[in-house]
Coordinates of C-alpha atoms in Angstrom, one line a residue:
X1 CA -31.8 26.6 -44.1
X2 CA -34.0 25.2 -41.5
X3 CA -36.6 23.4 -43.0
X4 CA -40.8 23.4 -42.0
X5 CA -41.9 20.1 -41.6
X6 CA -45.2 19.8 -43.3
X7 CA -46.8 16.3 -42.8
X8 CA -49.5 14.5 -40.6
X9 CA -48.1 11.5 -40.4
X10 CA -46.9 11.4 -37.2
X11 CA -50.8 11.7 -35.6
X12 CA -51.6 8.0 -37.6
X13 CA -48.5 6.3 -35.8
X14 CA -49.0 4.4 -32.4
X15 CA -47.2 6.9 -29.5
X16 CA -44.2 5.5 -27.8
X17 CA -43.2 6.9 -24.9
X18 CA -40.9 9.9 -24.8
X19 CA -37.4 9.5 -24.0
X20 CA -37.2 5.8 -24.7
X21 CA -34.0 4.7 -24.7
X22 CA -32.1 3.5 -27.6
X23 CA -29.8 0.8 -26.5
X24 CA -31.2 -2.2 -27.8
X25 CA -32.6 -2.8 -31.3
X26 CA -36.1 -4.5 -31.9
X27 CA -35.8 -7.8 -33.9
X28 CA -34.2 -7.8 -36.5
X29 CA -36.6 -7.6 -40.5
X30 CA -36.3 -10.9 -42.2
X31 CA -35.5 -9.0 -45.1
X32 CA -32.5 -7.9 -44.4
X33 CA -30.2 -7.4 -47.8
X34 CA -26.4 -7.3 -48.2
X35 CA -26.4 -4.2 -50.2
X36 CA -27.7 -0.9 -48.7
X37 CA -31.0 -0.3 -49.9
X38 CA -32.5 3.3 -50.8
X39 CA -29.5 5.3 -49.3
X40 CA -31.1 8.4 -51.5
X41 CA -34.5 8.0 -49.7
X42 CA -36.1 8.5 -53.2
X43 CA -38.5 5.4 -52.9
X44 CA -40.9 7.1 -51.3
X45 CA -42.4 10.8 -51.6
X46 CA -42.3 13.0 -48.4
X47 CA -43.7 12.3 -45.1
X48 CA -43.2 8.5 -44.9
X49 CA -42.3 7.7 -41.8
X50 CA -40.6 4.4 -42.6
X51 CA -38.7 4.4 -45.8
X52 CA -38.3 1.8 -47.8
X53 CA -35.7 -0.8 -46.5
X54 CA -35.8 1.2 -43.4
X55 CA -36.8 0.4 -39.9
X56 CA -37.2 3.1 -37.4
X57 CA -37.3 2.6 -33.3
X58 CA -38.1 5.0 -30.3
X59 CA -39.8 8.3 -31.2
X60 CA -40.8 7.4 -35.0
X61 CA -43.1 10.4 -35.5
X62 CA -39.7 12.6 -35.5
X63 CA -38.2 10.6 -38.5
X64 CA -39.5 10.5 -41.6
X65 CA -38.9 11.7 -45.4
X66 CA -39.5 15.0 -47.0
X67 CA -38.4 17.4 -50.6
X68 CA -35.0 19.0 -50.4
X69 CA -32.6 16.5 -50.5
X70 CA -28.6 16.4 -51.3
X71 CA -29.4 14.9 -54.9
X72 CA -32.5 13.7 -55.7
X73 CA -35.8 15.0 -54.7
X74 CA -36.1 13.8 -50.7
X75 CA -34.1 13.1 -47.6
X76 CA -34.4 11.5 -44.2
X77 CA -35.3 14.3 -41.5
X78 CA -35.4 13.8 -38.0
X79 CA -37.7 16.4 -36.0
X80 CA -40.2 17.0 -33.9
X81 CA -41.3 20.3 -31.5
X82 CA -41.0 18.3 -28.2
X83 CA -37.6 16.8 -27.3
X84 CA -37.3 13.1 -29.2
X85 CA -35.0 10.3 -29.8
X86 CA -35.4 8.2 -32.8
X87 CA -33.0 5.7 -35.0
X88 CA -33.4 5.4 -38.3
X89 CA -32.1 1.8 -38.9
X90 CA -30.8 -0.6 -41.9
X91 CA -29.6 -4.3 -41.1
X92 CA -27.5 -6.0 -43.6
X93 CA -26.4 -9.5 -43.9
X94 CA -24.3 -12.2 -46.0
X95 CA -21.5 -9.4 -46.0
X96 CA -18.1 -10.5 -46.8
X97 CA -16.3 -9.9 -44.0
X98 CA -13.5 -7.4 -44.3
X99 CA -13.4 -3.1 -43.9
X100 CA -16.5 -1.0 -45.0
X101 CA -17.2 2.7 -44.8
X102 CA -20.4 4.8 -44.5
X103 CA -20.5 7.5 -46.6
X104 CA -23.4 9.8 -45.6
X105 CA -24.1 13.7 -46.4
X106 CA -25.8 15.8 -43.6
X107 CA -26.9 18.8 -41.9
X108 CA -27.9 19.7 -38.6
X109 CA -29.3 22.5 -36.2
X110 CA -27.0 21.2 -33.5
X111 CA -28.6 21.2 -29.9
X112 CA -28.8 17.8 -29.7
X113 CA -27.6 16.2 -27.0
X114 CA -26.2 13.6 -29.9
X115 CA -26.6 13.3 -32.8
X116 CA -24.6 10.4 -34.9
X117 CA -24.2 8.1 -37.6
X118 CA -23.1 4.8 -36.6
X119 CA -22.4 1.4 -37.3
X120 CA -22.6 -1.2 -34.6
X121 CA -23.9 -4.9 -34.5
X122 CA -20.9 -6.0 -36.8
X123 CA -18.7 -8.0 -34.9
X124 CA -16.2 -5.3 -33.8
X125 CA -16.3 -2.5 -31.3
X126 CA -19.2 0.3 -32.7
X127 CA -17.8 3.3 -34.8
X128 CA -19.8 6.6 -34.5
X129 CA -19.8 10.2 -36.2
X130 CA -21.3 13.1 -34.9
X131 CA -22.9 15.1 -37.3
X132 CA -21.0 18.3 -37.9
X133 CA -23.5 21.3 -37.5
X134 CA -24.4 22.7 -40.1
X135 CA -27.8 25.0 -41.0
X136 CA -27.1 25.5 -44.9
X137 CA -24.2 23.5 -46.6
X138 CA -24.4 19.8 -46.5
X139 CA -21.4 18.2 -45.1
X140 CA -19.8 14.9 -46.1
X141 CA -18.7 12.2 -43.3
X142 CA -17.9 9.1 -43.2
X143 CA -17.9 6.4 -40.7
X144 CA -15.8 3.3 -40.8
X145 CA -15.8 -0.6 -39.4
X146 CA -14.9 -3.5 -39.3
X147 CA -17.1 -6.5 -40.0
X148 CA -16.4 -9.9 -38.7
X149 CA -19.8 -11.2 -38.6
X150 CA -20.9 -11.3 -41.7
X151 CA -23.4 -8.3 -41.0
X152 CA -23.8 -4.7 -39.7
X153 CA -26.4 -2.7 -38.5
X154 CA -26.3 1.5 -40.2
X155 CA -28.2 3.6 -38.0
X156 CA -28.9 7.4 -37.6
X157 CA -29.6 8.5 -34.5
X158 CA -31.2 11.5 -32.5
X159 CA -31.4 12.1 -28.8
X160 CA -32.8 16.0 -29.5
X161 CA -34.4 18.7 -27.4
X162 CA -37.1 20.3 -29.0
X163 CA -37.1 21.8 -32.0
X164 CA -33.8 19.9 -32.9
X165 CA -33.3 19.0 -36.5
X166 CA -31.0 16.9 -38.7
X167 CA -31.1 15.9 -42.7
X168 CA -29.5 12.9 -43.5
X169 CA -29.5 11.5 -47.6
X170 CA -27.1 10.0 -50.1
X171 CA -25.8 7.0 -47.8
X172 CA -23.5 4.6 -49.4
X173 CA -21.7 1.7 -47.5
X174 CA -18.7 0.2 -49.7
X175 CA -15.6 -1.6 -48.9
X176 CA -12.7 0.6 -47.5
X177 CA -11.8 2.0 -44.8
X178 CA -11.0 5.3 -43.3
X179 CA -9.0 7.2 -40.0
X180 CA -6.6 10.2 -39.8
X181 CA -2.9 9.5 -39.0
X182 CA -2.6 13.1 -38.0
X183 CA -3.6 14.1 -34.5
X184 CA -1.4 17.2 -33.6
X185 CA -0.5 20.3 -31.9
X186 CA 1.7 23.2 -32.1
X187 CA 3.5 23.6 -29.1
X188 CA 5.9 26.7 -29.7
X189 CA 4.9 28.4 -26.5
X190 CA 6.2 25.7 -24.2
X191 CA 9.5 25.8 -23.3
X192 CA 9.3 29.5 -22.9
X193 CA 6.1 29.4 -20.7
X194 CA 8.0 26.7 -18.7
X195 CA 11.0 29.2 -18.2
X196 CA 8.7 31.7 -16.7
X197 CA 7.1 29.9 -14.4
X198 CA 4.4 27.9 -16.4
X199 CA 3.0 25.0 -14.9
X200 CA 1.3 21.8 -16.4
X201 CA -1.6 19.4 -14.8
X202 CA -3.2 16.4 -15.7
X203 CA -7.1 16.8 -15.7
X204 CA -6.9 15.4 -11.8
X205 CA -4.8 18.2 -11.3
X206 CA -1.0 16.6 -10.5
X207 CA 1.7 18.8 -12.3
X208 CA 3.7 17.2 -15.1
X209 CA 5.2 17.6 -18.8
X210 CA 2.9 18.7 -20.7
X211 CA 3.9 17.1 -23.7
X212 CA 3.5 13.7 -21.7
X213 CA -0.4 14.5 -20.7
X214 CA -1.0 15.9 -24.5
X215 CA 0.5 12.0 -25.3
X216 CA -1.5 10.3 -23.1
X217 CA -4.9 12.1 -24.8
X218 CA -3.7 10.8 -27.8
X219 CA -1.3 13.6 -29.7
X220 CA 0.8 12.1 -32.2
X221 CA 2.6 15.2 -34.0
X222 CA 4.2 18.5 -32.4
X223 CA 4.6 21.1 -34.6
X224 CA 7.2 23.9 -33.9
X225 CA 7.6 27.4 -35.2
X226 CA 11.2 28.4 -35.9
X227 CA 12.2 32.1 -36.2
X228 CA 15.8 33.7 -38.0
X229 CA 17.3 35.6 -34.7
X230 CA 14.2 36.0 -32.3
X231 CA 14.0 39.1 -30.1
X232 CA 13.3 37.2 -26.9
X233 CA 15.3 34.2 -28.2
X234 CA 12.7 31.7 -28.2
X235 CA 11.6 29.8 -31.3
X236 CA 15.2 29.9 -32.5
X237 CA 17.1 26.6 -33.5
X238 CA 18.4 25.9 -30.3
X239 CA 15.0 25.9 -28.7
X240 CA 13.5 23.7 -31.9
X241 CA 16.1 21.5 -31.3
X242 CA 15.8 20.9 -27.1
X243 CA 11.9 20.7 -27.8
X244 CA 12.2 18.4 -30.7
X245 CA 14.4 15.7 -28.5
X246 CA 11.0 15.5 -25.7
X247 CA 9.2 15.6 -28.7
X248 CA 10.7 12.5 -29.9
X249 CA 11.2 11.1 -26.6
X250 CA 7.6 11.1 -26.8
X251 CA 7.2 9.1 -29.8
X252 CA 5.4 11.6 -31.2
X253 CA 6.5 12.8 -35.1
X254 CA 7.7 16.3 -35.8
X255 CA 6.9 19.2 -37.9
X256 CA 9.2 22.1 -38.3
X257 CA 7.4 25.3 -39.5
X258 CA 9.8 27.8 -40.9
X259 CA 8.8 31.6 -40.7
X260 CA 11.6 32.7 -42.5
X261 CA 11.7 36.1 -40.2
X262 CA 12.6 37.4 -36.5
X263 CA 8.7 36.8 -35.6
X264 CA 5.2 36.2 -36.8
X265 CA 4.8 35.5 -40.2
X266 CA 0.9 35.1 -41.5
X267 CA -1.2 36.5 -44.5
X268 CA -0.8 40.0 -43.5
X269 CA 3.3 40.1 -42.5
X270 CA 5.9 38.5 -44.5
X271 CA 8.7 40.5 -42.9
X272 CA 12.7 39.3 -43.8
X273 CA 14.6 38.9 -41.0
X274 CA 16.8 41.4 -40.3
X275 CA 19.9 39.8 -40.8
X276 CA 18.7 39.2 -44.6
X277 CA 17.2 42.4 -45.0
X278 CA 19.7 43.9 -47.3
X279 CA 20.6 41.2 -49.1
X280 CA 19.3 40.3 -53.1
X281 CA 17.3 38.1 -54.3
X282 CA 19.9 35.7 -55.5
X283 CA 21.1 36.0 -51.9
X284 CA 17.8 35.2 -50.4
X285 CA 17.7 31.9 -52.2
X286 CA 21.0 30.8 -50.3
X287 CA 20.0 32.7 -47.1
X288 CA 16.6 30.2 -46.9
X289 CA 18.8 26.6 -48.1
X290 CA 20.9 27.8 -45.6
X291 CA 18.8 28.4 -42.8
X292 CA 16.3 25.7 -43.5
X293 CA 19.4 23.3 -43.8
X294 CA 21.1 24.3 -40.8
X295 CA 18.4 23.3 -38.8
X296 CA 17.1 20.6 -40.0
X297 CA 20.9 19.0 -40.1
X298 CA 21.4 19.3 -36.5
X299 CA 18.4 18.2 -35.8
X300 CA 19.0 14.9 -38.0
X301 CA 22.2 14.8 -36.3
X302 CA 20.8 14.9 -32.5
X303 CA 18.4 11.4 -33.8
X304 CA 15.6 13.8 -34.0
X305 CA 14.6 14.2 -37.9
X306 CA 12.0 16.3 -39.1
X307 CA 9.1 14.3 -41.2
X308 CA 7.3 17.1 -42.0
X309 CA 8.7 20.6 -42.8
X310 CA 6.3 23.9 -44.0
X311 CA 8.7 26.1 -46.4
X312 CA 6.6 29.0 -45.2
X313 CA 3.7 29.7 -42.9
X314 CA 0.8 31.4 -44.0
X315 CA 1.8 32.2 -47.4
X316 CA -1.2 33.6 -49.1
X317 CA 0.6 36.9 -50.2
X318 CA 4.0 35.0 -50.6
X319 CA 7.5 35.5 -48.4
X320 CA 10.3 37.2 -47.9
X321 CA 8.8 40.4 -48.8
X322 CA 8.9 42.3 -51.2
X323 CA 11.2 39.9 -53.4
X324 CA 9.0 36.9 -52.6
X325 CA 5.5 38.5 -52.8
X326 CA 2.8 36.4 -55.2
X327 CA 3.7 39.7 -56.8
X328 CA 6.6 37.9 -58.1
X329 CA 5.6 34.4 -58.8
X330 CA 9.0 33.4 -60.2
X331 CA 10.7 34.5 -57.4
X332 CA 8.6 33.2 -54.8
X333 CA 8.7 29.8 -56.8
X334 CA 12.7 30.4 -56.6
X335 CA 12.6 31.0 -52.6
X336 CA 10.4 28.4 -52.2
X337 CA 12.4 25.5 -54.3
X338 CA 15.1 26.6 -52.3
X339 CA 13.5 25.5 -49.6
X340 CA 12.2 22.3 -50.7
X341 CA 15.5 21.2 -52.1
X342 CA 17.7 22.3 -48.6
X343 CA 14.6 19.9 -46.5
X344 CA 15.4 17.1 -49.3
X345 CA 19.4 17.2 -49.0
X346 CA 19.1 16.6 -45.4
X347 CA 16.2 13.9 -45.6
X348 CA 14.7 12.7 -48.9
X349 CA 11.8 11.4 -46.7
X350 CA 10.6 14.1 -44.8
X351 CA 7.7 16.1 -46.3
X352 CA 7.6 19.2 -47.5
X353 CA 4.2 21.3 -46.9
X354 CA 2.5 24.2 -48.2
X355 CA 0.6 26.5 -45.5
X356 CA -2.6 28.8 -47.0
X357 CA -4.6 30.8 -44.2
X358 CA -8.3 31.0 -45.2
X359 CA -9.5 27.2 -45.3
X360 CA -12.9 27.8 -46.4
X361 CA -11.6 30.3 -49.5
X362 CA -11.4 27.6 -52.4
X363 CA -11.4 29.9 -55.2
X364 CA -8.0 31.6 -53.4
X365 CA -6.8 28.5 -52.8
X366 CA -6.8 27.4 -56.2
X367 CA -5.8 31.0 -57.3
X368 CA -2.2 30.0 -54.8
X369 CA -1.6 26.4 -56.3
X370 CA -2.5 27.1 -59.7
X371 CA 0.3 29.9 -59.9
X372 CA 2.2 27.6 -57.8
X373 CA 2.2 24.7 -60.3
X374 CA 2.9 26.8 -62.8
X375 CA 5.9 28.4 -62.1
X376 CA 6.9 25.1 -61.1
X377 CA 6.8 25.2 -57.0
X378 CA 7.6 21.6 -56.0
X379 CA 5.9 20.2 -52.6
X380 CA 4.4 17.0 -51.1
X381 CA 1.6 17.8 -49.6
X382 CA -1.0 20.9 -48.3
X383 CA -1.8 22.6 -45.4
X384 CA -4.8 25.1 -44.4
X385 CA -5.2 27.3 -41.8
X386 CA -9.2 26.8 -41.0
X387 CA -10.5 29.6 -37.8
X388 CA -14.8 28.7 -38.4
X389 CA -15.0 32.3 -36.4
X390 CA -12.8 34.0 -39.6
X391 CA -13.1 31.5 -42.8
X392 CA -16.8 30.8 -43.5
X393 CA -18.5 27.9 -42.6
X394 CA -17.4 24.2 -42.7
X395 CA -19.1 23.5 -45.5
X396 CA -17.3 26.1 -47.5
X397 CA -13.7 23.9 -45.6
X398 CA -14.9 21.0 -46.7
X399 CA -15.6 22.1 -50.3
X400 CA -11.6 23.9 -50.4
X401 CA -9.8 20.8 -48.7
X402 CA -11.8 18.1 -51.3
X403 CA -10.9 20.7 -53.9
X404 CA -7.3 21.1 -53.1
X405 CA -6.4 17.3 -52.8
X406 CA -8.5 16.6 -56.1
X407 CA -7.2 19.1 -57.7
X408 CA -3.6 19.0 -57.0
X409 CA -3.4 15.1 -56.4
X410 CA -1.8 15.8 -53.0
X411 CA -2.8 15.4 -48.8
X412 CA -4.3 17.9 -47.3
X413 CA -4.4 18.6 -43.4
X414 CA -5.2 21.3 -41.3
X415 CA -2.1 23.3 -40.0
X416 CA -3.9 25.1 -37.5
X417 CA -7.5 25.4 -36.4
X418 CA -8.6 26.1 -32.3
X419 CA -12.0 26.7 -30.6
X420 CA -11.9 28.7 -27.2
X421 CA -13.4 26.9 -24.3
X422 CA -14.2 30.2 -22.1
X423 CA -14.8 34.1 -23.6
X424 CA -12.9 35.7 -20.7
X425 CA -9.4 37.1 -20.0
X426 CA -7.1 34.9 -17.8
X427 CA -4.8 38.0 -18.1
X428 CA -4.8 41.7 -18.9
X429 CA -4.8 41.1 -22.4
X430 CA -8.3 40.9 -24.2
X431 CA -8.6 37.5 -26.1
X432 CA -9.2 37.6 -29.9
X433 CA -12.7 36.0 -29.3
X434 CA -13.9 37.2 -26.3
X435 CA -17.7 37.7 -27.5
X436 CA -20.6 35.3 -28.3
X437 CA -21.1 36.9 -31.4
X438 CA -17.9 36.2 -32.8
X439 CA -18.6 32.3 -32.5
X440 CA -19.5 29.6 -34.9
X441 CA -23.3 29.2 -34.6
X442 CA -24.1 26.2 -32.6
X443 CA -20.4 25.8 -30.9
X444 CA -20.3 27.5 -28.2
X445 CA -17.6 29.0 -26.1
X446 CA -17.3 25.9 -23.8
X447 CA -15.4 22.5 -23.2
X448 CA -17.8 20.7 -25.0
X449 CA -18.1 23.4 -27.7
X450 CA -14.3 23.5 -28.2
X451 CA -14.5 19.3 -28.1
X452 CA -17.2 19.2 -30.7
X453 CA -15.5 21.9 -32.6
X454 CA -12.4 19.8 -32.8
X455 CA -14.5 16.2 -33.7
X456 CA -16.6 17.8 -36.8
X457 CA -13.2 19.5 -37.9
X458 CA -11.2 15.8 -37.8
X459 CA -14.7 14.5 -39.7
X460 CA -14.2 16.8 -42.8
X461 CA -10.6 16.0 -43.2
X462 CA -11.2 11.9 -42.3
X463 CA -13.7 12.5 -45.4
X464 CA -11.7 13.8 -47.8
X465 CA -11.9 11.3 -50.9
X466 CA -8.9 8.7 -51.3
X467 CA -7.4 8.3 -48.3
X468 CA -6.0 12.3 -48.8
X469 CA -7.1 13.9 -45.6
X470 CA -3.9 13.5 -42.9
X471 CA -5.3 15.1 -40.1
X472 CA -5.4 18.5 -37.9
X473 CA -3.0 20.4 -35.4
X474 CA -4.3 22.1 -32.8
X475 CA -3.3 25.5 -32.6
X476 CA -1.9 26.7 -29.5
X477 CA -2.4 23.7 -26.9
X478 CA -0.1 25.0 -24.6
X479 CA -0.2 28.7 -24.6
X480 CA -1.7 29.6 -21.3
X481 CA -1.6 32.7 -19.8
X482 CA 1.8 33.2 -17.9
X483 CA 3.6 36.2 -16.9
X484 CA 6.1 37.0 -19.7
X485 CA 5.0 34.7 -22.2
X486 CA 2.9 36.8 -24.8
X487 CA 2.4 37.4 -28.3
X488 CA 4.8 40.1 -28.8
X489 CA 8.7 38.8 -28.5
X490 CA 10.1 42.6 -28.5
X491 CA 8.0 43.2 -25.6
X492 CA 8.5 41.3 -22.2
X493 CA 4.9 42.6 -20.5
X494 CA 2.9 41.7 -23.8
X495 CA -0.5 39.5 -22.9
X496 CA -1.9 36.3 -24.7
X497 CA -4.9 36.8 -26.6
X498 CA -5.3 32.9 -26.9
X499 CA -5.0 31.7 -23.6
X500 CA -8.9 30.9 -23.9
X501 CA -8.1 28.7 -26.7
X502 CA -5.4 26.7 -24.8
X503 CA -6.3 23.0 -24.2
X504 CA -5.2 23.6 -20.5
X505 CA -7.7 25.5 -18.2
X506 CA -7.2 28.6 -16.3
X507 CA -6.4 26.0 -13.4
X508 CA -3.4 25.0 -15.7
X509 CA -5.6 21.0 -15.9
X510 CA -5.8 19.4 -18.9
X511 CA -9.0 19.8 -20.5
X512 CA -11.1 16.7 -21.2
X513 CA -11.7 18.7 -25.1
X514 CA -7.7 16.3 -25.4
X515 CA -10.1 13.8 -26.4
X516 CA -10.1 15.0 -29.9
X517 CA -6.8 13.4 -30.2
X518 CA -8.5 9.9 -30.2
X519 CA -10.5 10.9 -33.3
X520 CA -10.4 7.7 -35.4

């Protein structure tokens, strides 16, 4: 909730000029420590306006402490009702040198025009975090460097337009260190945009492979969709298996996603394929070793081998129905292992994922892998769906993902999340968010929206507690809006309702939201 500053304070401090710029810190206290000193602002009651072990610089009436905090009594708030920038500032010294991360809880009105944690002055190039926004929930991140120096300046800092806010309490800095090795995107619309006619520019506007522009932004990881027997006959192993070689060619690392059906398999359709759609249960068990084997075989043997696989996609209410429906646990346990154990025949290595829609739903998430682990499912590691316009706020993601790798001692990443960059139509077809009111407060419908949208995401998983958080893929980066390449495969003049959620423009350029792929 957004909080009503109550406090004086700022009228007894000497005025500093608005605006001042914040790229050079005053002279250093003498008193610096090498431990962080009051990360829970609790030494003082609210409305100081320099904390204890704190040092503050620019706008200083628009920082200072007040009741409400994460734990504790108070927290750090910047504000003020004309447009500010203020840092809130701790210098340490006699550090050992080595890795340390910042571990900070937060919220934010968003608005700013930044708003960040950072850690700078330490010998090596400055980290930052923006602060995810966030009006209610307190959100976790975490910021990480490394310190050759023997010292390092923490810092919060505001560059805000009036009436901007942000709470910041519960700061730790510790040894470790942080990052995400996952910086993805599913790609299963490409090579059947290319075939009709789709075309790929850099941001400067020179056509070329879109999987070679998506590199150079930083995308490690494709991730590909493969359906039984396709209508259009895209998405089938043959296709998987042309992709997967540029893929590869790439350098990038692969993730096969198996529908186990002709076409889209989420929450809401779990339909067989209809080559299996006779056939028993005991049948289905061999139809999905089978399939999942068959593919991931030939893929080994063209030097392209999977290292991830989802047995499943979006398999809240099971698969293969009705034998596989969480109606069934056993049986969907049985499909599943099935799965797992045709992936692990043709690569021990490669790991095997669990896909859940609904990434903010933590008591459904545990309702899934608690019946999951005890009918004995085996898997390596879990994936969420997470759409902020459809599954709650990110506080209630972050709460599900921390849960889930606790919980289950496993990684976690996000299998598919997306912003959309624009609200209109690039074709006939209207988009699934095509209004301002279906948006996540405070992101809007923009490039910068869809960046930020992308960068706070990355944050939650990078925060996940012991190293568990892997990473996002973007989903769809390269489904544009081109004749004959739409959502429905039985159906050759369907539209694309995600075109505006694309990370290449209407103009077919490369959006500069890529940058989300250098996400530390």
């Amino acid at each position: 909730m957004k909080f009503h500053p109550r406090r004086t304070i700022r009228a007894l401090l000497p005025p500093l000029a608005a605006g001042l710029a914040l790229t050079a810190l005053p002279a250093q206290t003498a008193q610096a420590a090498s431990t962080l000193a009051n990360g829970g602002f609790e030494s003082d009651s609210t409305g100081s306006a320099a904390p204890a072990g704190w040092s503050e610089y620019g706008d200083t009436g628009a920082s200072y402490t007040e009741s409400g905090g994460h734990s504790g009594g108070y927290r750090l708030s910047h504000y003020s009702s004309s447009a500010y920038k203020v840092e809130t500032y701790q210098y340490l010294s006699g550090l050992t040198n080595g890795n340390y991360t910042l571990t900070a809880w937060v919220r934010s009105s968003g608005g700013q025009k930044a708003a960040y944690l950072a850690l700078r002055n330490c010998g090596s190039a400055e980290q930052r975090t923006d602060l995810p926004i966030s009006s209610n929930g307190w959100i976790r991140i975490v910021t990480s460097v490394k310190v050759t120096n023997n010292q390092c300046t923490i810092s919060v800092n505001s560059d805000a337009n009036a009436g901007n806010w942000i709470n910041v309490d519960d700061l730790t800095f510790t040894s470790g260190t942080t990052g995400t090795s996952i910086h993805g995107a599913d790609i299963s619309s490409l090579a059947k945009s290319e075939a009709k006619g789709g075309v790929y520019r850099t941001g400067s506007g020179t056509a070329g492979d879109a999987l070679s522009i998506l590199k150079s932004s930083g995308m490690n990881y494709a991730r590909l969709k493969v359906w039984v027997n396709p209508a259009d006959g895209f998405n089938d192993k043959a296709h998987v298996l042309a992709t997967a070689k540029r893929v590869k060619a790439q350098g990038m690392k692969l993730l096969v996603d198996f529908h186990y059906s002709d076409t889209w398999a989420d929450p809401g359709a779990q339909t067989k394929p209809a080559a299996w759609a006779a056939h028993t249960y005991s049948q289905l068990k061999t139809d999905v070793y089978n399939h999942t084997y068959d593919v991931l075989n030939a893929l080994k043997a063209q030097g392209t081998t999977a290292d991830m696989v989802q047995v499943g996609n979006e398999i809240n209410g099971g698969m293969l129905w009705s034998e596989g429906s969480t109606d069934h646990w056993s049986q969907l346990a049985g499909l599943i292992n099935s799965g797992y154990d045709a992936v692990k025949a043709v690569n021990s290595s490669t790991v095997v994922a669990l896909h859940l829609a609904k990434g903010g739903d933590k008591a459904g998430t545990e309702w899934w892998f608690d019946n999951a682990v005890a009918s004995g499912v085996k898997f390596d590691a879990i994936g969420l769906s997470y759409y902020g316009y459809w599954h709650g706020p990110l506080s209630d993601f972050q709460t599900t993902l921390d849960d889930a790798a606790s919980r289950y001692g496993k990684p976690v990443f996000v299998a598919e999340t997306a912003y959309p960059f624009r609200l209109d139509s690039d074709d006939s077809l209207t988009n699934q968010i095509d209004t301002t009111g279906e948006l996540v407060s405070g992101y809007p419908a923009t490039v910068a929206g869809q960046t930020k949208w992308m960068n706070d995401v990355a944050s939650i998983v990078e925060a996940v507690p012991n190293g568990r958080g892997l990473g996002v893929f973007y989903w769809e980066a390269t489904w544009t809006a081109v004749n004959g390449n739409g959502w429905d495969p039985t159906d050759a003049g369907s539209g694309n309702g995600w075109e505006n959620q694309a990370l290449f423009g209407y103009d077919d350029k490369a959006l500069s939201s890529m940058t989300w792929f250098s996400h530390r």
